[in-house]
PDB file of C-alpha atoms in Angstrom:
ATOM      1  CA  UNK F 550     -31.303  28.153 -31.651  1.00  0.00           C
ATOM      2  CA  UNK F 551     -32.298  29.010 -35.252  1.00  0.00           C
ATOM      3  CA  UNK F 552     -31.851  25.356 -36.248  1.00  0.00           C
ATOM      4  CA  UNK F 553     -33.974  24.176 -33.316  1.00  0.00           C
ATOM      5  CA  UNK F 554     -36.738  26.636 -34.143  1.00  0.00           C
ATOM      6  CA  UNK F 555     -36.788  25.313 -37.686  1.00  0.00           C
ATOM      7  CA  UNK F 556     -37.300  21.827 -36.287  1.00  0.00           C
ATOM      8  CA  UNK F 557     -40.234  22.987 -34.098  1.00  0.00           C
ATOM      9  CA  UNK F 558     -38.327  22.152 -30.902  1.00  0.00           C
ATOM     10  CA  UNK F 559     -39.539  24.207 -27.899  1.00  0.00           C
ATOM     11  CA  UNK F 560     -36.776  26.582 -26.813  1.00  0.00           C
ATOM     12  CA  UNK F 561     -36.612  25.323 -23.243  1.00  0.00           C
ATOM     13  CA  UNK F 562     -33.539  23.736 -21.720  1.00  0.00           C
ATOM     14  CA  UNK F 563     -35.213  20.412 -20.977  1.00  0.00           C
ATOM     15  CA  UNK F 564     -36.462  20.191 -24.569  1.00  0.00           C
ATOM     16  CA  UNK F 565     -33.349  21.550 -26.263  1.00  0.00           C
ATOM     17  CA  UNK F 566     -30.579  19.736 -24.452  1.00  0.00           C
ATOM     18  CA  UNK F 567     -31.343  16.062 -24.816  1.00  0.00           C
ATOM     19  CA  UNK F 568     -28.888  13.373 -25.910  1.00  0.00           C
ATOM     20  CA  UNK F 569     -30.984  12.777 -29.027  1.00  0.00           C
ATOM     21  CA  UNK F 570     -30.979  16.452 -30.061  1.00  0.00           C
ATOM     22  CA  UNK F 571     -27.235  16.781 -29.562  1.00  0.00           C
ATOM     23  CA  UNK F 572     -26.558  13.754 -31.756  1.00  0.00           C
ATOM     24  CA  UNK F 573     -29.089  14.948 -34.335  1.00  0.00           C
ATOM     25  CA  UNK F 574     -27.453  18.379 -34.486  1.00  0.00           C
ATOM     26  CA  UNK F 575     -23.919  16.987 -34.742  1.00  0.00           C
ATOM     27  CA  UNK F 576     -24.900  14.529 -37.477  1.00  0.00           C
ATOM     28  CA  UNK F 577     -26.695  17.072 -39.661  1.00  0.00           C
ATOM     29  CA  UNK F 578     -25.086  20.453 -38.943  1.00  0.00           C
ATOM     30  CA  UNK F 579     -21.431  19.672 -38.280  1.00  0.00           C
ATOM     31  CA  UNK F 580     -20.661  17.514 -41.299  1.00  0.00           C
ATOM     32  CA  UNK F 581     -18.259  20.143 -42.643  1.00  0.00           C
ATOM     33  CA  UNK F 582     -16.009  19.814 -39.566  1.00  0.00           C
ATOM     34  CA  UNK F 583     -13.267  17.286 -38.980  1.00  0.00           C
ATOM     35  CA  UNK F 584     -13.745  14.402 -36.577  1.00  0.00           C
ATOM     36  CA  UNK F 585     -11.753  16.056 -33.790  1.00  0.00           C
ATOM     37  CA  UNK F 586     -13.727  19.311 -34.025  1.00  0.00           C
ATOM     38  CA  UNK F 587     -17.059  17.465 -34.104  1.00  0.00           C
ATOM     39  CA  UNK F 588     -16.053  15.471 -31.061  1.00  0.00           C
ATOM     40  CA  UNK F 589     -15.025  18.626 -29.193  1.00  0.00           C
ATOM     41  CA  UNK F 590     -18.319  20.384 -29.947  1.00  0.00           C
ATOM     42  CA  UNK F 591     -20.329  17.276 -29.089  1.00  0.00           C
ATOM     43  CA  UNK F 592     -18.544  17.041 -25.734  1.00  0.00           C
ATOM     44  CA  UNK F 593     -19.208  20.721 -24.981  1.00  0.00           C
ATOM     45  CA  UNK F 594     -22.917  20.371 -25.780  1.00  0.00           C
ATOM     46  CA  UNK F 595     -23.207  17.270 -23.621  1.00  0.00           C
ATOM     47  CA  UNK F 596     -21.534  19.081 -20.739  1.00  0.00           C
ATOM     48  CA  UNK F 597     -23.992  21.988 -21.074  1.00  0.00           C
ATOM     49  CA  UNK F 598     -26.865  19.531 -21.234  1.00  0.00           C
ATOM     50  CA  UNK F 599     -25.879  17.723 -18.035  1.00  0.00           C
ATOM     51  CA  UNK F 600     -25.530  21.036 -16.203  1.00  0.00           C
ATOM     52  CA  UNK F 601     -28.786  22.623 -17.413  1.00  0.00           C
ATOM     53  CA  UNK F 602     -31.266  19.727 -17.329  1.00  0.00           C
ATOM     54  CA  UNK F 603     -32.681  17.377 -14.744  1.00  0.00           C
ATOM     55  CA  UNK F 604     -34.861  14.959 -16.673  1.00  0.00           C
ATOM     56  CA  UNK F 605     -32.712  14.206 -19.737  1.00  0.00           C
ATOM     57  CA  UNK F 606     -31.159  10.746 -19.714  1.00  0.00           C
ATOM     58  CA  UNK F 607     -27.534  11.769 -20.012  1.00  0.00           C
ATOM     59  CA  UNK F 608     -24.961   9.026 -19.656  1.00  0.00           C
ATOM     60  CA  UNK F 609     -22.232   9.650 -17.042  1.00  0.00           C
ATOM     61  CA  UNK F 610     -19.220  11.576 -18.379  1.00  0.00           C
ATOM     62  CA  UNK F 611     -16.231   9.517 -19.406  1.00  0.00           C
ATOM     63  CA  UNK F 612     -13.786   8.929 -16.577  1.00  0.00           C
ATOM     64  CA  UNK F 613     -10.270   9.306 -17.836  1.00  0.00           C
ATOM     65  CA  UNK F 614      -7.360   8.384 -15.633  1.00  0.00           C
ATOM     66  CA  UNK F 615      -4.156  10.168 -16.458  1.00  0.00           C
ATOM     67  CA  UNK F 616      -0.840   8.556 -15.734  1.00  0.00           C
ATOM     68  CA  UNK F 617       0.736  10.205 -12.680  1.00  0.00           C
ATOM     69  CA  UNK F 618       3.814  12.292 -13.246  1.00  0.00           C
ATOM     70  CA  UNK F 619       7.145  10.794 -12.327  1.00  0.00           C
ATOM     71  CA  UNK F 620       8.163  11.465  -8.737  1.00  0.00           C
ATOM     72  CA  UNK F 621      10.833  14.042  -7.964  1.00  0.00           C
ATOM     73  CA  UNK F 622      14.322  12.480  -7.897  1.00  0.00           C
ATOM     74  CA  UNK F 623      16.306  12.685  -4.676  1.00  0.00           C
ATOM     75  CA  UNK F 624      19.040  15.297  -4.498  1.00  0.00           C
ATOM     76  CA  UNK F 625      22.615  14.351  -3.575  1.00  0.00           C
ATOM     77  CA  UNK F 626      22.106  15.599  -0.011  1.00  0.00           C
ATOM     78  CA  UNK F 627      18.834  13.707   0.345  1.00  0.00           C
ATOM     79  CA  UNK F 628      20.465  10.477  -0.823  1.00  0.00           C
ATOM     80  CA  UNK F 629      23.247  10.939   1.695  1.00  0.00           C
ATOM     81  CA  UNK F 630      20.667  11.627   4.402  1.00  0.00           C
ATOM     82  CA  UNK F 631      18.759   8.427   3.653  1.00  0.00           C
ATOM     83  CA  UNK F 632      21.908   6.302   3.711  1.00  0.00           C
ATOM     84  CA  UNK F 633      22.869   7.772   7.099  1.00  0.00           C
ATOM     85  CA  UNK F 634      19.559   6.567   8.544  1.00  0.00           C
ATOM     86  CA  UNK F 635      20.210   2.889   7.773  1.00  0.00           C
ATOM     87  CA  UNK F 636      22.675   2.089  10.619  1.00  0.00           C
ATOM     88  CA  UNK F 637      20.592   3.906  13.246  1.00  0.00           C
ATOM     89  CA  UNK F 638      17.499   1.748  12.735  1.00  0.00           C
ATOM     90  CA  UNK F 639      16.748  -0.064  16.016  1.00  0.00           C
ATOM     91  CA  UNK F 640      16.515  -3.642  14.674  1.00  0.00           C
ATOM     92  CA  UNK F 641      18.445  -5.796  12.224  1.00  0.00           C
ATOM     93  CA  UNK F 642      15.273  -6.427  10.219  1.00  0.00           C
ATOM     94  CA  UNK F 643      14.717  -2.714   9.703  1.00  0.00           C
ATOM     95  CA  UNK F 644      18.353  -2.083   8.826  1.00  0.00           C
ATOM     96  CA  UNK F 645      18.233  -4.925   6.317  1.00  0.00           C
ATOM     97  CA  UNK F 646      15.039  -3.677   4.704  1.00  0.00           C
ATOM     98  CA  UNK F 647      16.209  -0.058   4.541  1.00  0.00           C
ATOM     99  CA  UNK F 648      19.595  -0.954   3.042  1.00  0.00           C
ATOM    100  CA  UNK F 649      17.971  -3.300   0.558  1.00  0.00           C
ATOM    101  CA  UNK F 650      15.387  -0.798  -0.625  1.00  0.00           C
ATOM    102  CA  UNK F 651      18.015   1.896  -1.170  1.00  0.00           C
ATOM    103  CA  UNK F 652      20.299  -0.523  -2.999  1.00  0.00           C
ATOM    104  CA  UNK F 653      17.624  -1.956  -5.273  1.00  0.00           C
ATOM    105  CA  UNK F 654      16.091   1.478  -5.934  1.00  0.00           C
ATOM    106  CA  UNK F 655      19.174   3.613  -6.485  1.00  0.00           C
ATOM    107  CA  UNK F 656      21.183   0.734  -7.915  1.00  0.00           C
ATOM    108  CA  UNK F 657      18.710  -0.895 -10.317  1.00  0.00           C
ATOM    109  CA  UNK F 658      15.647   1.372 -10.536  1.00  0.00           C
ATOM    110  CA  UNK F 659      13.240  -1.358  -9.426  1.00  0.00           C
ATOM    111  CA  UNK F 660       9.567  -0.856  -8.748  1.00  0.00           C
ATOM    112  CA  UNK F 661       8.441  -1.578  -5.214  1.00  0.00           C
ATOM    113  CA  UNK F 662       6.558  -4.707  -6.257  1.00  0.00           C
ATOM    114  CA  UNK F 663       9.739  -5.994  -7.917  1.00  0.00           C
ATOM    115  CA  UNK F 664      11.957  -5.429  -4.885  1.00  0.00           C
ATOM    116  CA  UNK F 665      10.164  -7.862  -2.603  1.00  0.00           C
ATOM    117  CA  UNK F 666      10.964 -10.866  -4.812  1.00  0.00           C
ATOM    118  CA  UNK F 667      14.721 -10.297  -5.168  1.00  0.00           C
ATOM    119  CA  UNK F 668      17.133 -12.870  -3.695  1.00  0.00           C
ATOM    120  CA  UNK F 669      20.914 -12.924  -3.392  1.00  0.00           C
ATOM    121  CA  UNK F 670      20.919 -15.672  -6.024  1.00  0.00           C
ATOM    122  CA  UNK F 671      19.477 -13.178  -8.527  1.00  0.00           C
ATOM    123  CA  UNK F 672      22.764 -11.249  -8.478  1.00  0.00           C
ATOM    124  CA  UNK F 673      25.570 -12.289 -10.785  1.00  0.00           C
ATOM    125  CA  UNK F 674      28.690 -10.874 -12.421  1.00  0.00           C
ATOM    126  CA  UNK F 675      28.974 -10.299 -16.154  1.00  0.00           C
ATOM    127  CA  UNK F 676      31.490  -8.275 -18.133  1.00  0.00           C
ATOM    128  CA  UNK F 677      32.982  -6.899 -14.967  1.00  0.00           C
ATOM    129  CA  UNK F 678      29.680  -5.523 -13.612  1.00  0.00           C
ATOM    130  CA  UNK F 679      27.168  -6.734 -11.057  1.00  0.00           C
ATOM    131  CA  UNK F 680      23.823  -7.640 -12.661  1.00  0.00           C
ATOM    132  CA  UNK F 681      20.387  -8.490 -11.315  1.00  0.00           C
ATOM    133  CA  UNK F 682      17.779 -10.805 -12.797  1.00  0.00           C
ATOM    134  CA  UNK F 683      14.490  -9.036 -12.217  1.00  0.00           C
ATOM    135  CA  UNK F 684      11.423 -11.199 -11.783  1.00  0.00           C
ATOM    136  CA  UNK F 685       7.790 -10.412 -12.350  1.00  0.00           C
ATOM    137  CA  UNK F 686       5.749  -8.835 -15.132  1.00  0.00           C
ATOM    138  CA  UNK F 687       8.718  -6.896 -16.542  1.00  0.00           C
ATOM    139  CA  UNK F 688      11.363  -9.589 -16.293  1.00  0.00           C
ATOM    140  CA  UNK F 689      14.767  -8.310 -17.391  1.00  0.00           C
ATOM    141  CA  UNK F 690      18.446  -8.117 -16.478  1.00  0.00           C
ATOM    142  CA  UNK F 691      19.844  -4.828 -15.150  1.00  0.00           C
ATOM    143  CA  UNK F 692      23.466  -3.901 -14.358  1.00  0.00           C
ATOM    144  CA  UNK F 693      24.038  -2.163 -11.023  1.00  0.00           C
ATOM    145  CA  UNK F 694      25.156   1.418 -10.710  1.00  0.00           C
ATOM    146  CA  UNK F 695      28.849   1.242  -9.813  1.00  0.00           C
ATOM    147  CA  UNK F 696      28.421   3.373  -6.670  1.00  0.00           C
ATOM    148  CA  UNK F 697      25.932   0.844  -5.241  1.00  0.00           C
ATOM    149  CA  UNK F 698      27.776  -2.350  -6.164  1.00  0.00           C
ATOM    150  CA  UNK F 699      29.684  -2.788  -2.900  1.00  0.00           C
ATOM    151  CA  UNK F 700      26.686  -2.272  -0.634  1.00  0.00           C
ATOM    152  CA  UNK F 701      24.597  -4.669  -2.719  1.00  0.00           C
ATOM    153  CA  UNK F 702      27.265  -7.354  -2.577  1.00  0.00           C
ATOM    154  CA  UNK F 703      27.561  -6.867   1.180  1.00  0.00           C
ATOM    155  CA  UNK F 704      23.812  -7.314   1.576  1.00  0.00           C
ATOM    156  CA  UNK F 705      23.892 -10.500  -0.502  1.00  0.00           C
ATOM    157  CA  UNK F 706      26.778 -11.909   1.565  1.00  0.00           C
ATOM    158  CA  UNK F 707      24.983 -11.203   4.833  1.00  0.00           C
ATOM    159  CA  UNK F 708      21.648 -12.629   3.647  1.00  0.00           C
ATOM    160  CA  UNK F 709      22.348 -15.359   1.085  1.00  0.00           C
ATOM    161  CA  UNK F 710      18.936 -17.017   1.545  1.00  0.00           C
ATOM    162  CA  UNK F 711      15.411 -15.704   1.225  1.00  0.00           C
ATOM    163  CA  UNK F 712      14.316 -12.278  -0.017  1.00  0.00           C
ATOM    164  CA  UNK F 713      17.024  -9.638   0.269  1.00  0.00           C
ATOM    165  CA  UNK F 714      14.629  -7.304   2.054  1.00  0.00           C
ATOM    166  CA  UNK F 715      13.735  -9.897   4.660  1.00  0.00           C
ATOM    167  CA  UNK F 716      11.158 -12.653   5.130  1.00  0.00           C
ATOM    168  CA  UNK F 717       7.437 -12.077   4.867  1.00  0.00           C
ATOM    169  CA  UNK F 718       4.328 -14.232   4.884  1.00  0.00           C
ATOM    170  CA  UNK F 719       2.821 -14.974   1.484  1.00  0.00           C
ATOM    171  CA  UNK F 720      -0.658 -14.128   2.769  1.00  0.00           C
ATOM    172  CA  UNK F 721       0.483 -10.823   4.247  1.00  0.00           C
ATOM    173  CA  UNK F 722      -1.174  -7.805   2.662  1.00  0.00           C
ATOM    174  CA  UNK F 723       1.092  -5.000   1.352  1.00  0.00           C
ATOM    175  CA  UNK F 724       4.277  -6.275   3.058  1.00  0.00           C
ATOM    176  CA  UNK F 725       6.401  -3.517   1.509  1.00  0.00           C
ATOM    177  CA  UNK F 726       4.183  -0.791   2.934  1.00  0.00           C
ATOM    178  CA  UNK F 727       4.089  -2.465   6.338  1.00  0.00           C
ATOM    179  CA  UNK F 728       7.875  -2.780   6.540  1.00  0.00           C
ATOM    180  CA  UNK F 729       8.394   0.763   5.259  1.00  0.00           C
ATOM    181  CA  UNK F 730       6.022   2.125   7.909  1.00  0.00           C
ATOM    182  CA  UNK F 731       8.191   0.621  10.677  1.00  0.00           C
ATOM    183  CA  UNK F 732      11.302   2.578   9.690  1.00  0.00           C
ATOM    184  CA  UNK F 733      12.438   5.390  11.977  1.00  0.00           C
ATOM    185  CA  UNK F 734      12.786   8.500   9.832  1.00  0.00           C
ATOM    186  CA  UNK F 735      13.056  11.929  11.541  1.00  0.00           C
ATOM    187  CA  UNK F 736      10.729  14.720  10.458  1.00  0.00           C
ATOM    188  CA  UNK F 737      13.648  16.751   9.106  1.00  0.00           C
ATOM    189  CA  UNK F 738      14.822  13.877   6.884  1.00  0.00           C
ATOM    190  CA  UNK F 739      13.478  13.116   3.398  1.00  0.00           C
ATOM    191  CA  UNK F 740      10.624  10.634   3.398  1.00  0.00           C
ATOM    192  CA  UNK F 741      11.348   7.250   1.856  1.00  0.00           C
ATOM    193  CA  UNK F 742       9.496   6.970  -1.447  1.00  0.00           C
ATOM    194  CA  UNK F 743       9.957   3.928  -3.662  1.00  0.00           C
ATOM    195  CA  UNK F 744       8.818   5.975  -6.676  1.00  0.00           C
ATOM    196  CA  UNK F 745      11.443   8.618  -5.965  1.00  0.00           C
ATOM    197  CA  UNK F 746      14.146   5.943  -5.725  1.00  0.00           C
ATOM    198  CA  UNK F 747      13.203   4.660  -9.165  1.00  0.00           C
ATOM    199  CA  UNK F 748      13.024   8.154 -10.651  1.00  0.00           C
ATOM    200  CA  UNK F 749      16.457   8.950  -9.216  1.00  0.00           C
ATOM    201  CA  UNK F 750      17.897   5.927 -11.020  1.00  0.00           C
ATOM    202  CA  UNK F 751      16.157   6.975 -14.249  1.00  0.00           C
ATOM    203  CA  UNK F 752      17.647  10.462 -14.111  1.00  0.00           C
ATOM    204  CA  UNK F 753      21.095   9.058 -13.325  1.00  0.00           C
ATOM    205  CA  UNK F 754      21.235   6.680 -16.274  1.00  0.00           C
ATOM    206  CA  UNK F 755      19.718   9.141 -18.739  1.00  0.00           C
ATOM    207  CA  UNK F 756      22.180  11.839 -17.696  1.00  0.00           C
ATOM    208  CA  UNK F 757      24.977   9.333 -18.286  1.00  0.00           C
ATOM    209  CA  UNK F 758      23.909   9.124 -21.921  1.00  0.00           C
ATOM    210  CA  UNK F 759      22.173   5.741 -21.993  1.00  0.00           C
ATOM    211  CA  UNK F 760      20.180   5.522 -25.278  1.00  0.00           C
ATOM    212  CA  UNK F 761      16.411   5.496 -24.856  1.00  0.00           C
ATOM    213  CA  UNK F 762      16.036   1.975 -26.225  1.00  0.00           C
ATOM    214  CA  UNK F 763      18.515   0.578 -23.714  1.00  0.00           C
ATOM    215  CA  UNK F 764      17.031   2.709 -20.950  1.00  0.00           C
ATOM    216  CA  UNK F 765      13.526   1.362 -21.636  1.00  0.00           C
ATOM    217  CA  UNK F 766      14.777  -2.224 -21.579  1.00  0.00           C
ATOM    218  CA  UNK F 767      16.645  -1.754 -18.293  1.00  0.00           C
ATOM    219  CA  UNK F 768      13.756   0.123 -16.700  1.00  0.00           C
ATOM    220  CA  UNK F 769      11.152  -2.409 -17.792  1.00  0.00           C
ATOM    221  CA  UNK F 770       9.220   0.485 -19.314  1.00  0.00           C
ATOM    222  CA  UNK F 771       6.680   0.052 -22.095  1.00  0.00           C
ATOM    223  CA  UNK F 772       5.298   3.604 -22.108  1.00  0.00           C
ATOM    224  CA  UNK F 773       7.978   6.297 -22.134  1.00  0.00           C
ATOM    225  CA  UNK F 774       6.524   9.541 -20.794  1.00  0.00           C
ATOM    226  CA  UNK F 775       9.591  11.488 -19.818  1.00  0.00           C
ATOM    227  CA  UNK F 776       8.226  15.008 -19.778  1.00  0.00           C
ATOM    228  CA  UNK F 777       8.354  15.274 -15.987  1.00  0.00           C
ATOM    229  CA  UNK F 778      12.005  14.160 -15.990  1.00  0.00           C
ATOM    230  CA  UNK F 779      13.184  16.812 -18.439  1.00  0.00           C
ATOM    231  CA  UNK F 780      13.955  19.492 -15.802  1.00  0.00           C
ATOM    232  CA  UNK F 781      16.423  17.063 -14.206  1.00  0.00           C
ATOM    233  CA  UNK F 782      18.229  15.994 -17.376  1.00  0.00           C
ATOM    234  CA  UNK F 783      21.456  17.610 -18.539  1.00  0.00           C
ATOM    235  CA  UNK F 784      21.590  19.319 -21.919  1.00  0.00           C
ATOM    236  CA  UNK F 785      24.594  20.136 -24.030  1.00  0.00           C
ATOM    237  CA  UNK F 786      24.751  22.640 -26.862  1.00  0.00           C
ATOM    238  CA  UNK F 787      27.736  21.153 -28.633  1.00  0.00           C
ATOM    239  CA  UNK F 788      28.783  20.391 -32.166  1.00  0.00           C
ATOM    240  CA  UNK F 789      28.485  16.685 -31.369  1.00  0.00           C
ATOM    241  CA  UNK F 790      24.855  17.076 -30.311  1.00  0.00           C
ATOM    242  CA  UNK F 791      24.065  19.116 -33.430  1.00  0.00           C
ATOM    243  CA  UNK F 792      25.673  16.425 -35.559  1.00  0.00           C
ATOM    244  CA  UNK F 793      23.536  13.761 -33.862  1.00  0.00           C
ATOM    245  CA  UNK F 794      20.321  15.770 -34.292  1.00  0.00           C
ATOM    246  CA  UNK F 795      21.042  16.473 -37.949  1.00  0.00           C
ATOM    247  CA  UNK F 796      22.168  12.929 -38.706  1.00  0.00           C
ATOM    248  CA  UNK F 797      25.609  14.039 -39.914  1.00  0.00           C
ATOM    249  CA  UNK F 798      27.676  12.287 -37.259  1.00  0.00           C
ATOM    250  CA  UNK F 799      28.191   9.102 -39.240  1.00  0.00           C
TER     251      UNK F 799
END
């Protein structure tokens, strides 16, 4: 307020809190502060100005979209419960879709948009393990989790042509969501979430000690934000871990 009085600015909210005054003040009175501090104070003054004035031409506040946290992985019991629901689906198409989604999610950690394009011909054997060629924006090759190998091979044998999850029309909107909505899942069973399937695979491979670089390549991940996974990852307080952290394990 003292600075404003010295500039002959009327001490009324509409006169004080204008975009021009805030920038003027920050440019002349906050030069001793670092860039981050100046930015924080500028943002606070702008927020006060928007709330306390009606006529000032404030620009809309920045809209920042934060990346959603990773979904909760399925527990062992929940995984078993989902698998038990596959054979009780009333049609072959639903059984095929359900089995395929579980196999591609738990077995390879695919995104939902990646699952719909997978064919039996994308599966192949290498070095004694079943692999999948993933199509799309994050094209890559991923080895299957051993526990899912047999069910994936069975699905490929039963449906050697067309998408593993079943046919769909190219013009159809959100085919994955439409097929998922047709599944019969009791209220007391875990809901089917494609994000949770992928997160479950992530937790599995990280807990098995897969290095982050290899994990990122297999997951098709370009931005590793693993904070929400940490509660589900195993930790070991061992001499070997200490040696790795200190760089003395060579």
